[in-house]
């Protein structure tokens, strides 16, 4: 099997079970992780994700009881709430604006992306939701592996009350 730093990072990751509750991450470190996460691909560049960094003891204490009381929620330096947004093709022009402005994409291509995106997602709630989960997962995976490469542990979690976290 070939190996290099990226492969080594991928292969050496595991889900952390215990966290040092005294460890912290700075705002810049958290911002860097999210910036890396949002370099992941999304369908039509929809960027249909949001990352909420829960980091104060008070906020984590609110989250823990609605996340199966898992100690990692409060022990980890930061607990991200990962949000996938329903794929919405009407956001394509807004999402591509910066790419057009930077001269990377010619403006005439914008409708050429929006039209097929509408064909794919408009009136298709199941597909919109699938895309939300897919996008959030790609972004999260990038954060998990970037964290690993920086020597930081992580644990993906489904053990929470989605309704309560949503509220
Ligand atoms: C979608 C998903 C949800 C998970 N939820 C939890 C969780 O709520 N609590 C937890 O301790 N581990 C959770 N895990 C971690 C898995 O138990 C762990 O990834 C799996 O046992 C494989 O071990 P590894 O990640 O060390 O290779 C979750 C993993 C995934 C991918």
Short mmCIF file of N, CA and C and ligand atoms in Angstrom, two decimals:
data_model
loop_
_atom_site.label_atom_id
_atom_site.label_comp_id
_atom_site.label_asym_id
_atom_site.label_seq_id
_atom_site.Cartn_x
_atom_site.Cartn_y
_atom_site.Cartn_z
N UNK A 1 0.85 -1.19 0.00
CA UNK A 1 0.00 0.00 0.00
C UNK A 1 0.88 1.25 0.00
N UNK A 2 0.53 2.25 -0.83
CA UNK A 2 1.31 3.49 -0.80
C UNK A 2 1.09 4.22 0.50
N UNK A 3 2.03 5.05 0.87
CA UNK A 3 1.78 5.87 2.05
C UNK A 3 2.39 7.26 1.87
N UNK A 4 1.80 8.20 2.53
CA UNK A 4 2.32 9.57 2.60
C UNK A 4 1.61 10.22 3.78
N UNK A 5 1.83 11.50 3.97
CA UNK A 5 1.28 12.15 5.17
C UNK A 5 -0.25 12.10 5.20
N UNK A 6 -0.88 12.27 4.02
CA UNK A 6 -2.35 12.28 3.97
C UNK A 6 -2.90 10.90 4.32
N UNK A 7 -2.33 9.88 3.67
CA UNK A 7 -2.79 8.51 3.92
C UNK A 7 -2.56 8.13 5.39
N UNK A 8 -1.42 8.53 5.90
CA UNK A 8 -1.11 8.25 7.31
C UNK A 8 -2.15 8.91 8.23
N UNK A 9 -2.54 10.13 7.90
CA UNK A 9 -3.57 10.82 8.69
C UNK A 9 -4.89 10.07 8.64
N UNK A 10 -5.27 9.63 7.44
CA UNK A 10 -6.54 8.91 7.28
C UNK A 10 -6.51 7.60 8.07
N UNK A 11 -5.41 6.84 7.91
CA UNK A 11 -5.35 5.52 8.53
C UNK A 11 -5.20 5.58 10.05
N UNK A 12 -4.63 6.64 10.56
CA UNK A 12 -4.35 6.68 12.00
C UNK A 12 -5.49 7.30 12.81
N UNK A 13 -6.52 7.79 12.14
CA UNK A 13 -7.65 8.37 12.88
C UNK A 13 -8.47 7.30 13.58
N UNK A 14 -8.92 7.59 14.76
CA UNK A 14 -9.96 6.77 15.38
C UNK A 14 -10.85 7.70 16.19
N UNK A 15 -12.03 7.20 16.56
CA UNK A 15 -12.95 8.06 17.32
C UNK A 15 -12.45 8.17 18.76
N UNK A 16 -12.23 9.40 19.21
CA UNK A 16 -11.74 9.61 20.58
C UNK A 16 -12.85 9.29 21.57
N UNK A 17 -12.51 8.58 22.64
CA UNK A 17 -13.51 8.26 23.65
C UNK A 17 -13.34 9.14 24.89
N UNK A 18 -12.14 9.64 25.12
CA UNK A 18 -11.89 10.47 26.30
C UNK A 18 -11.21 11.76 25.86
N UNK A 19 -11.61 12.85 26.50
CA UNK A 19 -11.02 14.16 26.18
C UNK A 19 -10.46 14.79 27.45
N UNK A 20 -9.40 15.56 27.27
CA UNK A 20 -8.83 16.33 28.37
C UNK A 20 -9.72 17.57 28.56
N UNK A 21 -10.48 17.61 29.66
CA UNK A 21 -11.43 18.72 29.83
C UNK A 21 -10.74 20.08 30.04
N UNK A 22 -9.43 20.05 30.28
CA UNK A 22 -8.72 21.33 30.48
C UNK A 22 -8.18 21.88 29.17
N UNK A 23 -8.22 21.08 28.11
CA UNK A 23 -7.67 21.53 26.82
C UNK A 23 -8.62 22.55 26.19
N UNK A 24 -8.06 23.51 25.50
CA UNK A 24 -8.89 24.51 24.82
C UNK A 24 -8.41 24.70 23.38
N UNK A 25 -9.26 25.27 22.57
CA UNK A 25 -8.88 25.69 21.21
C UNK A 25 -9.19 27.18 21.10
N UNK A 26 -8.33 27.91 20.41
CA UNK A 26 -8.57 29.34 20.25
C UNK A 26 -9.62 29.58 19.16
N UNK A 27 -10.17 30.80 19.16
CA UNK A 27 -11.11 31.16 18.09
C UNK A 27 -10.48 30.92 16.72
N UNK A 28 -9.21 31.29 16.59
CA UNK A 28 -8.53 31.13 15.29
C UNK A 28 -8.42 29.66 14.90
N UNK A 29 -8.12 28.81 15.86
CA UNK A 29 -8.02 27.37 15.55
C UNK A 29 -9.37 26.82 15.10
N UNK A 30 -10.43 27.26 15.77
CA UNK A 30 -11.78 26.79 15.40
C UNK A 30 -12.15 27.32 14.02
N UNK A 31 -11.85 28.59 13.79
CA UNK A 31 -12.17 29.20 12.49
C UNK A 31 -11.40 28.47 11.37
N UNK A 32 -10.12 28.17 11.65
CA UNK A 32 -9.30 27.46 10.65
C UNK A 32 -9.92 26.11 10.31
N UNK A 33 -10.37 25.38 11.34
CA UNK A 33 -10.96 24.06 11.09
C UNK A 33 -12.20 24.19 10.21
N UNK A 34 -13.04 25.18 10.50
CA UNK A 34 -14.26 25.35 9.70
C UNK A 34 -13.90 25.78 8.28
N UNK A 35 -12.90 26.65 8.18
CA UNK A 35 -12.49 27.10 6.83
C UNK A 35 -12.01 25.90 6.00
N UNK A 36 -11.26 25.02 6.64
CA UNK A 36 -10.79 23.80 5.94
C UNK A 36 -11.99 22.92 5.58
N UNK A 37 -12.91 22.78 6.52
CA UNK A 37 -14.10 21.95 6.27
C UNK A 37 -14.90 22.46 5.09
N UNK A 38 -15.00 23.77 4.98
CA UNK A 38 -15.84 24.35 3.91
C UNK A 38 -15.10 24.41 2.57
N UNK A 39 -13.89 23.84 2.51
CA UNK A 39 -13.25 23.67 1.20
C UNK A 39 -13.70 22.36 0.56
N UNK A 40 -14.46 21.57 1.30
CA UNK A 40 -14.96 20.29 0.76
C UNK A 40 -15.95 20.58 -0.37
N UNK A 41 -16.16 19.60 -1.25
CA UNK A 41 -17.07 19.83 -2.38
C UNK A 41 -18.54 19.81 -1.96
N UNK A 42 -19.36 20.60 -2.65
CA UNK A 42 -20.82 20.48 -2.51
C UNK A 42 -21.41 20.49 -3.92
N UNK A 43 -22.56 19.88 -4.04
CA UNK A 43 -23.26 19.83 -5.32
C UNK A 43 -23.56 21.25 -5.81
N UNK A 44 -23.18 21.56 -7.02
CA UNK A 44 -23.38 22.89 -7.62
C UNK A 44 -22.81 24.01 -6.73
N UNK A 45 -21.87 23.65 -5.91
CA UNK A 45 -21.25 24.63 -4.99
C UNK A 45 -22.30 25.28 -4.08
N UNK A 46 -23.29 24.47 -3.68
CA UNK A 46 -24.40 25.02 -2.87
C UNK A 46 -23.95 25.45 -1.47
N UNK A 47 -22.88 24.84 -0.99
CA UNK A 47 -22.37 25.18 0.36
C UNK A 47 -23.51 25.13 1.39
N UNK A 48 -24.31 24.08 1.28
CA UNK A 48 -25.51 23.96 2.10
C UNK A 48 -25.20 23.31 3.44
N UNK A 49 -24.38 24.02 4.20
CA UNK A 49 -23.98 23.53 5.52
C UNK A 49 -23.78 24.70 6.45
N UNK A 50 -23.89 24.45 7.72
CA UNK A 50 -23.55 25.42 8.75
C UNK A 50 -22.86 24.68 9.88
N UNK A 51 -21.89 25.32 10.49
CA UNK A 51 -21.15 24.70 11.58
C UNK A 51 -21.25 25.61 12.81
N UNK A 52 -21.86 25.12 13.85
CA UNK A 52 -21.97 25.90 15.08
C UNK A 52 -20.96 25.33 16.08
N UNK A 53 -20.02 26.17 16.52
CA UNK A 53 -19.03 25.73 17.50
C UNK A 53 -19.55 26.03 18.90
N UNK A 54 -19.86 24.97 19.63
CA UNK A 54 -20.32 25.13 21.01
C UNK A 54 -19.10 25.03 21.90
N UNK A 55 -18.76 26.11 22.60
CA UNK A 55 -17.48 26.08 23.32
C UNK A 55 -17.52 26.62 24.72
N UNK A 56 -18.53 27.39 25.11
CA UNK A 56 -18.54 27.87 26.50
C UNK A 56 -19.05 26.74 27.39
N UNK A 57 -18.61 26.68 28.65
CA UNK A 57 -19.10 25.64 29.57
C UNK A 57 -20.62 25.69 29.69
N UNK A 58 -21.21 26.90 29.66
CA UNK A 58 -22.66 27.03 29.80
C UNK A 58 -23.38 26.40 28.59
N UNK A 59 -22.89 26.70 27.41
CA UNK A 59 -23.55 26.17 26.21
C UNK A 59 -23.39 24.66 26.13
N UNK A 60 -22.20 24.17 26.49
CA UNK A 60 -21.99 22.71 26.45
C UNK A 60 -22.87 22.02 27.48
N UNK A 61 -23.06 22.67 28.62
CA UNK A 61 -23.90 22.08 29.67
C UNK A 61 -25.36 21.99 29.21
N UNK A 62 -25.79 22.89 28.36
CA UNK A 62 -27.15 22.81 27.81
C UNK A 62 -27.26 21.66 26.83
N UNK A 63 -26.18 21.43 26.12
CA UNK A 63 -26.19 20.42 25.06
C UNK A 63 -26.11 18.99 25.61
N UNK A 64 -25.33 18.81 26.64
CA UNK A 64 -25.03 17.44 27.11
C UNK A 64 -26.28 16.62 27.46
N UNK A 65 -27.24 17.16 28.23
CA UNK A 65 -28.40 16.32 28.55
C UNK A 65 -29.25 15.93 27.35
N UNK A 66 -29.15 16.68 26.26
CA UNK A 66 -29.91 16.31 25.07
C UNK A 66 -29.04 15.55 24.07
N UNK A 67 -27.87 15.11 24.56
CA UNK A 67 -26.97 14.29 23.74
C UNK A 67 -26.54 13.06 24.54
N UNK A 68 -27.58 12.37 25.04
CA UNK A 68 -27.38 11.12 25.77
C UNK A 68 -26.41 11.28 26.94
N UNK A 69 -26.27 12.50 27.42
CA UNK A 69 -25.37 12.79 28.54
C UNK A 69 -23.94 12.30 28.26
N UNK A 70 -23.52 12.36 27.02
CA UNK A 70 -22.19 11.86 26.66
C UNK A 70 -21.12 12.83 27.19
N UNK A 71 -20.17 12.31 27.97
CA UNK A 71 -19.15 13.18 28.58
C UNK A 71 -18.36 14.00 27.55
N UNK A 72 -18.17 13.43 26.35
CA UNK A 72 -17.37 14.15 25.34
C UNK A 72 -17.98 15.52 25.01
N UNK A 73 -19.28 15.64 25.16
CA UNK A 73 -19.95 16.90 24.82
C UNK A 73 -19.37 18.06 25.64
N UNK A 74 -19.17 17.79 26.92
CA UNK A 74 -18.64 18.87 27.77
C UNK A 74 -17.11 18.79 27.92
N UNK A 75 -16.53 17.60 27.77
CA UNK A 75 -15.08 17.47 27.95
C UNK A 75 -14.28 17.98 26.76
N UNK A 76 -14.80 17.80 25.55
CA UNK A 76 -14.06 18.24 24.36
C UNK A 76 -13.96 19.76 24.34
N UNK A 77 -12.87 20.25 23.79
CA UNK A 77 -12.66 21.71 23.75
C UNK A 77 -13.76 22.40 22.95
N UNK A 78 -14.21 21.75 21.91
CA UNK A 78 -15.30 22.32 21.13
C UNK A 78 -16.19 21.19 20.65
N UNK A 79 -17.50 21.41 20.72
CA UNK A 79 -18.47 20.47 20.16
C UNK A 79 -19.17 21.18 19.01
N UNK A 80 -19.00 20.66 17.83
CA UNK A 80 -19.65 21.27 16.67
C UNK A 80 -21.05 20.70 16.49
N UNK A 81 -22.02 21.58 16.29
CA UNK A 81 -23.33 21.15 15.79
C UNK A 81 -23.25 21.30 14.28
N UNK A 82 -23.37 20.18 13.58
CA UNK A 82 -23.23 20.19 12.13
C UNK A 82 -24.61 20.24 11.50
N UNK A 83 -24.83 21.22 10.67
CA UNK A 83 -26.15 21.41 10.06
C UNK A 83 -26.04 21.25 8.54
N UNK A 84 -26.84 20.35 8.01
CA UNK A 84 -26.98 20.27 6.56
C UNK A 84 -28.24 21.02 6.17
N UNK A 85 -28.14 21.90 5.20
CA UNK A 85 -29.32 22.64 4.76
C UNK A 85 -29.94 21.95 3.54
N UNK A 86 -31.27 21.94 3.48
CA UNK A 86 -31.95 21.35 2.32
C UNK A 86 -31.43 22.04 1.06
N UNK A 87 -31.08 21.24 0.06
CA UNK A 87 -30.54 21.81 -1.18
C UNK A 87 -31.57 22.74 -1.81
N UNK A 88 -31.17 23.97 -2.07
CA UNK A 88 -32.08 24.99 -2.60
C UNK A 88 -31.41 25.63 -3.83
N UNK A 89 -31.88 25.25 -5.01
CA UNK A 89 -31.24 25.70 -6.26
C UNK A 89 -31.30 27.22 -6.44
N UNK A 90 -32.25 27.87 -5.77
CA UNK A 90 -32.34 29.33 -5.93
C UNK A 90 -31.15 30.04 -5.30
N UNK A 91 -30.35 29.32 -4.50
CA UNK A 91 -29.18 29.96 -3.88
C UNK A 91 -27.96 29.93 -4.81
N UNK A 92 -28.06 29.24 -5.94
CA UNK A 92 -26.88 29.08 -6.82
C UNK A 92 -26.24 30.42 -7.21
N UNK A 93 -27.02 31.42 -7.71
CA UNK A 93 -26.38 32.68 -8.11
C UNK A 93 -25.60 33.34 -6.97
N UNK A 94 -26.20 33.31 -5.79
CA UNK A 94 -25.55 33.90 -4.62
C UNK A 94 -24.27 33.14 -4.27
N UNK A 95 -24.33 31.83 -4.34
CA UNK A 95 -23.17 31.01 -3.97
C UNK A 95 -22.03 31.16 -4.99
N UNK A 96 -22.39 31.39 -6.25
CA UNK A 96 -21.36 31.47 -7.30
C UNK A 96 -20.82 32.90 -7.46
N UNK A 97 -21.48 33.86 -6.82
CA UNK A 97 -21.12 35.27 -7.04
C UNK A 97 -19.63 35.53 -6.80
N UNK A 98 -19.10 34.98 -5.72
CA UNK A 98 -17.69 35.24 -5.39
C UNK A 98 -16.76 34.62 -6.42
N UNK A 99 -17.15 33.47 -6.95
CA UNK A 99 -16.33 32.78 -7.95
C UNK A 99 -16.32 33.57 -9.26
N UNK A 100 -17.48 34.16 -9.58
CA UNK A 100 -17.59 34.99 -10.79
C UNK A 100 -16.77 36.27 -10.59
N UNK A 101 -16.94 36.87 -9.43
CA UNK A 101 -16.23 38.12 -9.11
C UNK A 101 -14.72 37.93 -9.17
N UNK A 102 -14.25 36.77 -8.75
CA UNK A 102 -12.81 36.48 -8.75
C UNK A 102 -12.31 36.13 -10.14
N UNK A 103 -13.20 36.07 -11.12
CA UNK A 103 -12.78 35.77 -12.49
C UNK A 103 -12.53 34.30 -12.74
N UNK A 104 -12.98 33.45 -11.81
CA UNK A 104 -12.76 32.01 -11.97
C UNK A 104 -13.82 31.42 -12.89
N UNK A 105 -15.06 31.95 -12.77
CA UNK A 105 -16.16 31.42 -13.58
C UNK A 105 -16.80 32.56 -14.38
N UNK A 106 -16.99 32.38 -15.69
CA UNK A 106 -17.67 33.42 -16.46
C UNK A 106 -19.14 33.53 -16.04
N UNK A 107 -19.65 34.76 -15.99
CA UNK A 107 -21.01 35.01 -15.48
C UNK A 107 -22.07 34.21 -16.24
N UNK A 108 -21.84 33.98 -17.54
CA UNK A 108 -22.89 33.31 -18.32
C UNK A 108 -23.10 31.85 -17.89
N UNK A 109 -22.14 31.31 -17.14
CA UNK A 109 -22.29 29.92 -16.69
C UNK A 109 -23.25 29.78 -15.51
N UNK A 110 -23.53 30.91 -14.83
CA UNK A 110 -24.36 30.82 -13.62
C UNK A 110 -25.73 30.20 -13.91
N UNK A 111 -26.47 30.72 -14.92
CA UNK A 111 -27.75 30.06 -15.22
C UNK A 111 -27.57 28.63 -15.72
N UNK A 112 -26.43 28.36 -16.33
CA UNK A 112 -26.19 26.99 -16.81
C UNK A 112 -26.00 26.02 -15.64
N UNK A 113 -25.73 26.57 -14.46
CA UNK A 113 -25.67 25.73 -13.25
C UNK A 113 -27.02 25.74 -12.55
N UNK A 114 -27.65 26.91 -12.52
CA UNK A 114 -28.91 27.01 -11.75
C UNK A 114 -30.01 26.14 -12.38
N UNK A 115 -30.08 26.13 -13.70
CA UNK A 115 -31.18 25.40 -14.36
C UNK A 115 -31.13 23.89 -14.06
N UNK A 116 -29.98 23.24 -14.27
CA UNK A 116 -29.96 21.81 -13.90
C UNK A 116 -30.12 21.58 -12.41
N UNK A 117 -29.63 22.52 -11.60
CA UNK A 117 -29.81 22.36 -10.14
C UNK A 117 -31.29 22.40 -9.80
N UNK A 118 -32.02 23.30 -10.46
CA UNK A 118 -33.47 23.36 -10.23
C UNK A 118 -34.13 22.06 -10.69
N UNK A 119 -33.68 21.54 -11.84
CA UNK A 119 -34.24 20.29 -12.34
C UNK A 119 -34.02 19.14 -11.36
N UNK A 120 -32.90 19.21 -10.67
CA UNK A 120 -32.55 18.13 -9.74
C UNK A 120 -33.30 18.23 -8.41
N UNK A 121 -33.42 19.48 -7.89
CA UNK A 121 -33.89 19.62 -6.50
C UNK A 121 -35.28 20.21 -6.34
N UNK A 122 -35.73 21.07 -7.28
CA UNK A 122 -37.02 21.73 -7.09
C UNK A 122 -38.13 20.67 -6.96
N UNK A 123 -38.92 20.77 -5.93
CA UNK A 123 -40.04 19.85 -5.72
C UNK A 123 -39.61 18.43 -5.37
N UNK A 124 -38.36 18.26 -4.96
CA UNK A 124 -37.82 16.92 -4.63
C UNK A 124 -37.31 16.90 -3.18
N UNK A 125 -38.24 16.87 -2.22
CA UNK A 125 -37.83 16.99 -0.82
C UNK A 125 -36.85 15.92 -0.35
N UNK A 126 -37.05 14.70 -0.80
CA UNK A 126 -36.14 13.62 -0.37
C UNK A 126 -34.72 13.89 -0.86
N UNK A 127 -34.62 14.31 -2.12
CA UNK A 127 -33.29 14.59 -2.69
C UNK A 127 -32.66 15.81 -2.03
N UNK A 128 -33.49 16.80 -1.72
CA UNK A 128 -32.96 17.99 -1.02
C UNK A 128 -32.36 17.59 0.32
N UNK A 129 -33.06 16.68 1.00
CA UNK A 129 -32.60 16.25 2.32
C UNK A 129 -31.36 15.36 2.21
N UNK A 130 -31.37 14.45 1.22
CA UNK A 130 -30.18 13.61 1.00
C UNK A 130 -28.96 14.51 0.79
N UNK A 131 -29.15 15.57 0.01
CA UNK A 131 -28.02 16.46 -0.30
C UNK A 131 -27.55 17.20 0.94
N UNK A 132 -28.49 17.53 1.83
CA UNK A 132 -28.12 18.19 3.08
C UNK A 132 -27.19 17.28 3.89
N UNK A 133 -27.58 16.01 3.99
CA UNK A 133 -26.77 15.06 4.77
C UNK A 133 -25.42 14.83 4.09
N UNK A 134 -25.47 14.70 2.75
CA UNK A 134 -24.23 14.45 2.00
C UNK A 134 -23.25 15.62 2.19
N UNK A 135 -23.72 16.83 1.97
CA UNK A 135 -22.83 17.99 2.07
C UNK A 135 -22.24 18.12 3.47
N UNK A 136 -23.10 17.99 4.47
CA UNK A 136 -22.62 18.13 5.85
C UNK A 136 -21.59 17.05 6.17
N UNK A 137 -21.78 15.87 5.60
CA UNK A 137 -20.85 14.77 5.88
C UNK A 137 -19.49 15.03 5.24
N UNK A 138 -19.49 15.52 3.99
CA UNK A 138 -18.21 15.85 3.33
C UNK A 138 -17.45 16.91 4.14
N UNK A 139 -18.16 17.95 4.53
CA UNK A 139 -17.50 19.04 5.28
C UNK A 139 -16.96 18.55 6.60
N UNK A 140 -17.77 17.73 7.26
CA UNK A 140 -17.37 17.22 8.57
C UNK A 140 -16.16 16.30 8.44
N UNK A 141 -16.17 15.46 7.41
CA UNK A 141 -15.04 14.55 7.21
C UNK A 141 -13.75 15.35 7.04
N UNK A 142 -13.83 16.44 6.29
CA UNK A 142 -12.62 17.26 6.09
C UNK A 142 -12.13 17.81 7.43
N UNK A 143 -13.07 18.23 8.28
CA UNK A 143 -12.68 18.76 9.60
C UNK A 143 -12.06 17.65 10.46
N UNK A 144 -12.67 16.48 10.43
CA UNK A 144 -12.17 15.35 11.24
C UNK A 144 -10.72 15.03 10.86
N UNK A 145 -10.46 14.96 9.55
CA UNK A 145 -9.10 14.58 9.14
C UNK A 145 -8.11 15.73 9.31
N UNK A 146 -8.57 16.94 9.10
CA UNK A 146 -7.68 18.08 9.36
C UNK A 146 -7.32 18.11 10.84
N UNK A 147 -8.32 17.88 11.69
CA UNK A 147 -8.06 17.86 13.14
C UNK A 147 -7.03 16.78 13.46
N UNK A 148 -7.24 15.61 12.91
CA UNK A 148 -6.29 14.50 13.16
C UNK A 148 -4.86 14.92 12.75
N UNK A 149 -4.74 15.57 11.61
CA UNK A 149 -3.41 15.95 11.14
C UNK A 149 -2.76 16.97 12.06
N UNK A 150 -3.59 17.68 12.84
CA UNK A 150 -3.07 18.66 13.79
C UNK A 150 -2.91 18.06 15.19
N UNK A 151 -3.13 16.74 15.30
CA UNK A 151 -2.98 16.07 16.59
C UNK A 151 -4.19 16.20 17.49
N UNK A 152 -5.35 16.55 16.90
CA UNK A 152 -6.57 16.72 17.68
C UNK A 152 -7.51 15.53 17.46
N UNK A 153 -8.05 15.01 18.55
CA UNK A 153 -9.02 13.92 18.44
C UNK A 153 -10.40 14.45 18.12
N UNK A 154 -11.27 13.55 17.65
CA UNK A 154 -12.66 13.93 17.38
C UNK A 154 -13.54 12.69 17.47
N UNK A 155 -14.82 12.91 17.65
CA UNK A 155 -15.80 11.82 17.69
C UNK A 155 -17.04 12.27 16.93
N UNK A 156 -17.34 11.64 15.82
CA UNK A 156 -18.63 11.96 15.19
C UNK A 156 -19.74 11.43 16.11
N UNK A 157 -20.87 12.10 16.17
CA UNK A 157 -21.93 11.67 17.10
C UNK A 157 -23.32 11.75 16.49
N UNK A 158 -24.02 10.64 16.62
CA UNK A 158 -25.45 10.65 16.29
C UNK A 158 -26.27 10.48 17.56
N UNK A 159 -25.59 10.29 18.68
CA UNK A 159 -26.27 10.08 19.95
C UNK A 159 -26.77 11.36 20.57
N UNK A 160 -27.79 11.95 19.94
CA UNK A 160 -28.41 13.15 20.50
C UNK A 160 -29.86 13.21 20.06
N UNK A 161 -30.62 14.04 20.75
CA UNK A 161 -32.04 14.23 20.43
C UNK A 161 -32.14 15.34 19.39
N UNK A 162 -32.35 14.95 18.15
CA UNK A 162 -32.29 15.93 17.04
C UNK A 162 -33.30 17.06 17.22
N UNK A 163 -34.50 16.71 17.68
CA UNK A 163 -35.54 17.73 17.87
C UNK A 163 -35.10 18.75 18.90
N UNK A 164 -34.55 18.24 20.00
CA UNK A 164 -34.13 19.14 21.08
C UNK A 164 -32.96 20.03 20.65
N UNK A 165 -32.01 19.45 19.95
CA UNK A 165 -30.87 20.25 19.48
C UNK A 165 -31.37 21.28 18.48
N UNK A 166 -32.28 20.90 17.62
CA UNK A 166 -32.85 21.83 16.65
C UNK A 166 -33.48 23.02 17.37
N UNK A 167 -34.24 22.73 18.45
CA UNK A 167 -34.88 23.82 19.20
C UNK A 167 -33.86 24.74 19.81
C1 LIG B 1 -22.54 8.74 12.11
C2 LIG B 1 -21.74 8.34 13.31
C3 LIG B 1 -22.29 8.51 14.58
C4 LIG B 1 -21.55 8.20 15.72
N1 LIG B 1 -22.09 8.47 16.95
C5 LIG B 1 -21.32 8.30 18.06
C6 LIG B 1 -21.78 8.74 19.33
O1 LIG B 1 -22.87 9.30 19.48
N2 LIG B 1 -20.98 8.55 20.40
C7 LIG B 1 -19.75 7.96 20.29
O2 LIG B 1 -19.07 7.81 21.31
N3 LIG B 1 -19.27 7.54 19.09
C8 LIG B 1 -20.02 7.72 17.97
N4 LIG B 1 -19.54 7.35 16.74
C9 LIG B 1 -18.19 6.75 16.66
C10 LIG B 1 -18.23 5.28 16.22
O3 LIG B 1 -18.60 4.46 17.31
C11 LIG B 1 -16.84 4.89 15.69
O4 LIG B 1 -16.51 5.77 14.63
C12 LIG B 1 -16.81 3.45 15.20
O5 LIG B 1 -16.99 2.57 16.28
C13 LIG B 1 -15.53 3.10 14.45
O6 LIG B 1 -14.40 3.38 15.25
P1 LIG B 1 -13.26 4.38 14.76
O7 LIG B 1 -13.91 5.68 14.39
O8 LIG B 1 -12.33 4.53 15.93
O9 LIG B 1 -12.61 3.75 13.56
C14 LIG B 1 -20.25 7.66 15.60
C15 LIG B 1 -19.72 7.48 14.32
C16 LIG B 1 -20.43 7.84 13.19
C17 LIG B 1 -19.80 7.69 11.84
#
